[in-house]
Coordinates of N, CA and C in Angstrom, one line a residue:
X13 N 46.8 -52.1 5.3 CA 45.7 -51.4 5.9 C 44.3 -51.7 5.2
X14 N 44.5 -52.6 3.8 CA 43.6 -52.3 3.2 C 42.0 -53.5 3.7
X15 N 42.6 -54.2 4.8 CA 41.9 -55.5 5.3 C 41.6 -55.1 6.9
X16 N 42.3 -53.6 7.2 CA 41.4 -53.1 8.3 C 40.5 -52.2 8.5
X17 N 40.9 -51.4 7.3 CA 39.7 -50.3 7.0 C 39.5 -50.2 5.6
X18 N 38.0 -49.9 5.7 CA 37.2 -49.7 4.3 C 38.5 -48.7 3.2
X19 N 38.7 -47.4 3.5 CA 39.3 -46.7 2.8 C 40.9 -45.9 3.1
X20 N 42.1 -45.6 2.8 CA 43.2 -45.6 3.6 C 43.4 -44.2 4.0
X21 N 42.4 -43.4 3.9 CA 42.1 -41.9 4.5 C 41.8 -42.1 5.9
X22 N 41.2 -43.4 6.3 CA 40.6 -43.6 7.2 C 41.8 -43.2 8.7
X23 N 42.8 -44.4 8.0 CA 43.6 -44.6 9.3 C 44.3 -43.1 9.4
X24 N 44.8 -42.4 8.3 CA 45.4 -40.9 8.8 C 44.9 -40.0 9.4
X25 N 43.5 -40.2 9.3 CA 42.7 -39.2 10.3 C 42.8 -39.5 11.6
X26 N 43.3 -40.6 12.1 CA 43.2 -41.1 13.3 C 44.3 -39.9 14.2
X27 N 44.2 -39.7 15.4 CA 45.1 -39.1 16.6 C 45.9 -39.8 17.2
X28 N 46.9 -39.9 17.6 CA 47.9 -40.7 18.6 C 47.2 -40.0 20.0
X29 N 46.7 -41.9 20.3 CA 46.6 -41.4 22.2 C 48.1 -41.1 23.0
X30 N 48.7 -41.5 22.4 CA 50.1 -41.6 23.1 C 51.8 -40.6 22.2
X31 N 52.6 -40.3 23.0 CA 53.9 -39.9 21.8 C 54.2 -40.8 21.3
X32 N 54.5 -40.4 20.0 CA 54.9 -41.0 18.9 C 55.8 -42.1 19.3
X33 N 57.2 -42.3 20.1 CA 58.0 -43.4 20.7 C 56.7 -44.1 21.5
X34 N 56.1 -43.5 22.1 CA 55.6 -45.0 23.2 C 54.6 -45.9 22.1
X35 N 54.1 -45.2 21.0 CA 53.1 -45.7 20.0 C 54.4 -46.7 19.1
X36 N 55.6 -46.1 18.9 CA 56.5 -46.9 18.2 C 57.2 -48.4 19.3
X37 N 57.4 -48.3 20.3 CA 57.3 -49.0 21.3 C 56.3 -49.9 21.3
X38 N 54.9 -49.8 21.3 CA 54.3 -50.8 21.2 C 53.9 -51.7 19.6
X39 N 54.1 -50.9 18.6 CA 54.4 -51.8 17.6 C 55.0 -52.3 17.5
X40 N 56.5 -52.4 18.1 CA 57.8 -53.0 18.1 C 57.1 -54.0 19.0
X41 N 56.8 -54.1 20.1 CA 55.9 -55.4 21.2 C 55.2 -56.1 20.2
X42 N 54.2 -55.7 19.4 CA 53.3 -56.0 18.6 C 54.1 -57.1 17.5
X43 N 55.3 -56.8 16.7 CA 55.9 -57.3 15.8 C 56.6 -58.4 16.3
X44 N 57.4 -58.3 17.7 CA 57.9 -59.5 18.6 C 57.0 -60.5 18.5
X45 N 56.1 -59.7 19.0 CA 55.0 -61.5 19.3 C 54.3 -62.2 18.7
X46 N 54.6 -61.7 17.1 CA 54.3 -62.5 15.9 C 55.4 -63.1 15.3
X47 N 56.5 -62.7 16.0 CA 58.3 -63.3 15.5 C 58.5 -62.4 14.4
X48 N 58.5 -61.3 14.3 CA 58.8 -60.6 13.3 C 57.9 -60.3 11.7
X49 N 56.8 -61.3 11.4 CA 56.1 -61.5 10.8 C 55.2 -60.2 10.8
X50 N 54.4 -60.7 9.7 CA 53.2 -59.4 9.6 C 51.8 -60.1 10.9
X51 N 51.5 -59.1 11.3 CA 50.2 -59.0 12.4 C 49.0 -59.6 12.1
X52 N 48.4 -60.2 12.4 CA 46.7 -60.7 11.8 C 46.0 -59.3 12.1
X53 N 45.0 -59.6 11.0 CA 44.5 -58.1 10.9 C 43.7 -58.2 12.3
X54 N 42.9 -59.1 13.3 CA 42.8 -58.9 14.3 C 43.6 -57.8 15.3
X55 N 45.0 -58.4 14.8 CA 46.2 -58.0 16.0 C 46.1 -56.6 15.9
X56 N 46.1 -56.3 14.7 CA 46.6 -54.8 13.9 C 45.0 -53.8 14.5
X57 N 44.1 -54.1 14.2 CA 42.6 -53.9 14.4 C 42.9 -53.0 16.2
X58 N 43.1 -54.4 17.5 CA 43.5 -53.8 18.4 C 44.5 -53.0 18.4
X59 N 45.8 -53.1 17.9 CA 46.7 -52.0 17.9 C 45.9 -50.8 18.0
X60 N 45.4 -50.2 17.0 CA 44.7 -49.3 16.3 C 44.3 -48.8 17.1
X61 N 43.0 -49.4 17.8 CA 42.3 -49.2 18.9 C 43.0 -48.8 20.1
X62 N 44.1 -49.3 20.4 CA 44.7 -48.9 21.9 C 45.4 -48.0 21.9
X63 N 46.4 -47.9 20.1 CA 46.9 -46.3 20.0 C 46.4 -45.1 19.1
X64 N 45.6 -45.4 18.8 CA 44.7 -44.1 17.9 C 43.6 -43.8 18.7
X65 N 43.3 -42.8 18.6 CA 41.4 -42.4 18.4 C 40.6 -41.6 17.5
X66 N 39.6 -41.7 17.3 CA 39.0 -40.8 16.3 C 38.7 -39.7 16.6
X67 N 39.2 -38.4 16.2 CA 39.4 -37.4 16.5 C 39.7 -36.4 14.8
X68 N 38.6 -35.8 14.8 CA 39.2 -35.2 13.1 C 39.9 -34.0 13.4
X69 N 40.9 -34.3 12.2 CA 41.9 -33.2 11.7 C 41.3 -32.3 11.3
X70 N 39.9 -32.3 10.6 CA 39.7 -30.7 10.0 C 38.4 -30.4 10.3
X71 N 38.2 -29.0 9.8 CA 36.9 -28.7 10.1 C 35.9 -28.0 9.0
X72 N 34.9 -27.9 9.3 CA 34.0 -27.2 7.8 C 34.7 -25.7 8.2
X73 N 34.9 -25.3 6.4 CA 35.3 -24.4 6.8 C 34.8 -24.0 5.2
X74 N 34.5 -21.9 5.4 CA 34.3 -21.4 4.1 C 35.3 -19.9 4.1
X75 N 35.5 -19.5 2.3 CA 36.7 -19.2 2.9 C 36.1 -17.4 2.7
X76 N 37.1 -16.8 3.8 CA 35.8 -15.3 4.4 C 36.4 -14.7 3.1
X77 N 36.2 -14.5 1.6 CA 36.2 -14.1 0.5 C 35.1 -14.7 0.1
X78 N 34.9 -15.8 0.3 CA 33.6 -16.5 -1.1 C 32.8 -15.0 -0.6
X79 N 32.3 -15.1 -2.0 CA 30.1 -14.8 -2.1 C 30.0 -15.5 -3.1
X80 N 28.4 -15.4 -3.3 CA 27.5 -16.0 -3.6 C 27.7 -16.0 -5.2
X81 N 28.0 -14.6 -5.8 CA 28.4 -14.6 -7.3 C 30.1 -13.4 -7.5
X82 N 31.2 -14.3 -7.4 CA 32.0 -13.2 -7.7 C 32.0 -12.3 -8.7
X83 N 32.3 -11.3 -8.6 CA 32.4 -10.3 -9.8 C 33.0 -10.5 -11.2
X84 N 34.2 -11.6 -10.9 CA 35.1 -11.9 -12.4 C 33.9 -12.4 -13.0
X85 N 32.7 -13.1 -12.3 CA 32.1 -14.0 -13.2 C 31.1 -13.3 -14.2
X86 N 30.5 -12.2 -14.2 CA 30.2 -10.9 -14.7 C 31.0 -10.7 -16.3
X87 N 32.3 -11.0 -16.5 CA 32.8 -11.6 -17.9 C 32.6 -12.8 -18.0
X88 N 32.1 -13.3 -17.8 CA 31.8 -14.7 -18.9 C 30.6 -15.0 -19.3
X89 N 30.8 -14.9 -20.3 CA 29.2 -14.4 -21.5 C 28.8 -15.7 -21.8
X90 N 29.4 -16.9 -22.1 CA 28.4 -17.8 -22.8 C 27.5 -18.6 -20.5
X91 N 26.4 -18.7 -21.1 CA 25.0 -18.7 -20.2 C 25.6 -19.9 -19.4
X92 N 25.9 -20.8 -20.1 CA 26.6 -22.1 -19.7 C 27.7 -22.5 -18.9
X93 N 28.6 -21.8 -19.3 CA 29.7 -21.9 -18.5 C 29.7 -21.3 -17.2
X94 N 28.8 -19.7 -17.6 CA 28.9 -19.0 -16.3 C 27.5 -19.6 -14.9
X95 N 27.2 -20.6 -15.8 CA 26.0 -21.5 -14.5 C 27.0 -22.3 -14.2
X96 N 28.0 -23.2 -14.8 CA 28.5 -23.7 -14.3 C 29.9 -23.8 -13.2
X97 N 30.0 -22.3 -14.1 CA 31.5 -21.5 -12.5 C 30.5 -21.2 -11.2
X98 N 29.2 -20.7 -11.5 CA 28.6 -20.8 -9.9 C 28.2 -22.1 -9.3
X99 N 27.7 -22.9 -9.9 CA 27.7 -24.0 -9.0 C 29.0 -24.8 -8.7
X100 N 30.3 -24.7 -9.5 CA 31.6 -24.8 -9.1 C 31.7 -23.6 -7.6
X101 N 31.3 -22.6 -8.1 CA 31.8 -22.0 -6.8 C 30.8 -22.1 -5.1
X102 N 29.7 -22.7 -5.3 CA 28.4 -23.1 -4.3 C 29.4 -24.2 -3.6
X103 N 30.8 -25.4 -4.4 CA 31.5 -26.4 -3.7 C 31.9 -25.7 -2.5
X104 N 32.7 -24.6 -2.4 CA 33.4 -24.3 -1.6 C 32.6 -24.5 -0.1
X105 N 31.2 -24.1 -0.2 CA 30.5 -23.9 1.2 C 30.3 -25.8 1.6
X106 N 30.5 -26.8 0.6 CA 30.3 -28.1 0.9 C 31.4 -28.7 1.5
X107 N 32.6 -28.0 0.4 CA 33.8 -28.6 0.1 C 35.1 -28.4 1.3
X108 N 34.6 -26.8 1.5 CA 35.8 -26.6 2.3 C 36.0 -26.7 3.5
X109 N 37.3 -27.2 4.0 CA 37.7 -27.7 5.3 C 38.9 -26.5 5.6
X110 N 39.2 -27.1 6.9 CA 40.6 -26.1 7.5 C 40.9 -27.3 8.8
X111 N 42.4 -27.2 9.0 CA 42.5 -28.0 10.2 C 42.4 -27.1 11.4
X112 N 41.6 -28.5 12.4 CA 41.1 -28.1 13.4 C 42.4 -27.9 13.9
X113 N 42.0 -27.1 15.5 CA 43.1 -26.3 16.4 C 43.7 -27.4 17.2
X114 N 42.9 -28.4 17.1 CA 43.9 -29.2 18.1 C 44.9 -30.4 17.2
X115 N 44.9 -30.1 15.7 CA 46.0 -30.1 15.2 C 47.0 -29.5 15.4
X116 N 46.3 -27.8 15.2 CA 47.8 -26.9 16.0 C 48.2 -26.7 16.9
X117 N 47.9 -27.1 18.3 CA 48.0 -27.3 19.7 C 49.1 -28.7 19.8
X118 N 48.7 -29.8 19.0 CA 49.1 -31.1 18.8 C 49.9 -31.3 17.6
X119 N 50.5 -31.1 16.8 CA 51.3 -31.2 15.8 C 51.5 -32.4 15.7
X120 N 52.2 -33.1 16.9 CA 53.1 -34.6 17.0 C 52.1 -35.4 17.2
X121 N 51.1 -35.1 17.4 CA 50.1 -36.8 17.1 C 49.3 -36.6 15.8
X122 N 49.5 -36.3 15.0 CA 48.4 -36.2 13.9 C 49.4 -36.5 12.9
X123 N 49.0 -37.2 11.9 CA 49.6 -37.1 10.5 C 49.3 -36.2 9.6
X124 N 48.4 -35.2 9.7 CA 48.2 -33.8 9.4 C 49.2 -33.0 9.4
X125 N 49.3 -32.1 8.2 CA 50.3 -30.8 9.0 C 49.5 -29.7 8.2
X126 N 49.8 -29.3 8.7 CA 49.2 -27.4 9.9 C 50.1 -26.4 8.4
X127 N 49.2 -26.0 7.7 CA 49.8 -25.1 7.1 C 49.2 -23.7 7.3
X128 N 50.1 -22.7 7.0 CA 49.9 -21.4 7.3 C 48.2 -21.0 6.3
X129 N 47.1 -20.6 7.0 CA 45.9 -20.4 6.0 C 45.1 -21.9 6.0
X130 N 45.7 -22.6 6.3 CA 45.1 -24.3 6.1 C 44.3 -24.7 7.0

């Protein structure tokens, strides 16, 4: 994958337009008509395109506990560290995701899985 997309996060985020068999079905077509051989990244590029789409797995998400300064942080005395657990804790509002619903609606097209909280 590494000669079809920039990074290999890329391709798992992708959706199946189709069930899983008819998507395995066509890569089996796909692998025939190279005689069993590997695909030119051309070939592979279209695959992609006719069975994927871009559709994200997750969403911004924050979690309904953050604030702004938790209380634990209130013990930690040296000036330094406790600047630096808040702006550790400021990530969360950048950082955090949750999978979207139509992961959970869709389970079988995503390479995502759906955990309880997630």
């Amino acid at each position: 994958m590494s000669e079809v997309f920039a990074d290999q996060e890329t391709f798992f985020e992708k959706k199946l337009k189709y069930p899983v068999i008819d998507v395995l079905d066509n890569f089996y077509n796909l692998k025939k008509e190279f005689g069993g051989t590997l695909p030119s990244t051309e070939a592979m590029k279209s695959f992609i395109e006719d069975n994927f789409e871009d559709v994200s797995a997750t969403e911004h998400w924050i979690p309904q506990d953050w604030t702004e300064e938790p209380e634990i942080f209130d013990r930690v005395r040296d000036k330094n560290l406790k600047k630096w657990a808040l702006q550790l804790n400021q990530m969360w509002k950048t950082l955090g995701r949750k999978v979207s619903q139509i992961v959970v609606d869709n389970p079988d097209l995503f390479a995502t899985y759906c955990l309880p909280n997630g």
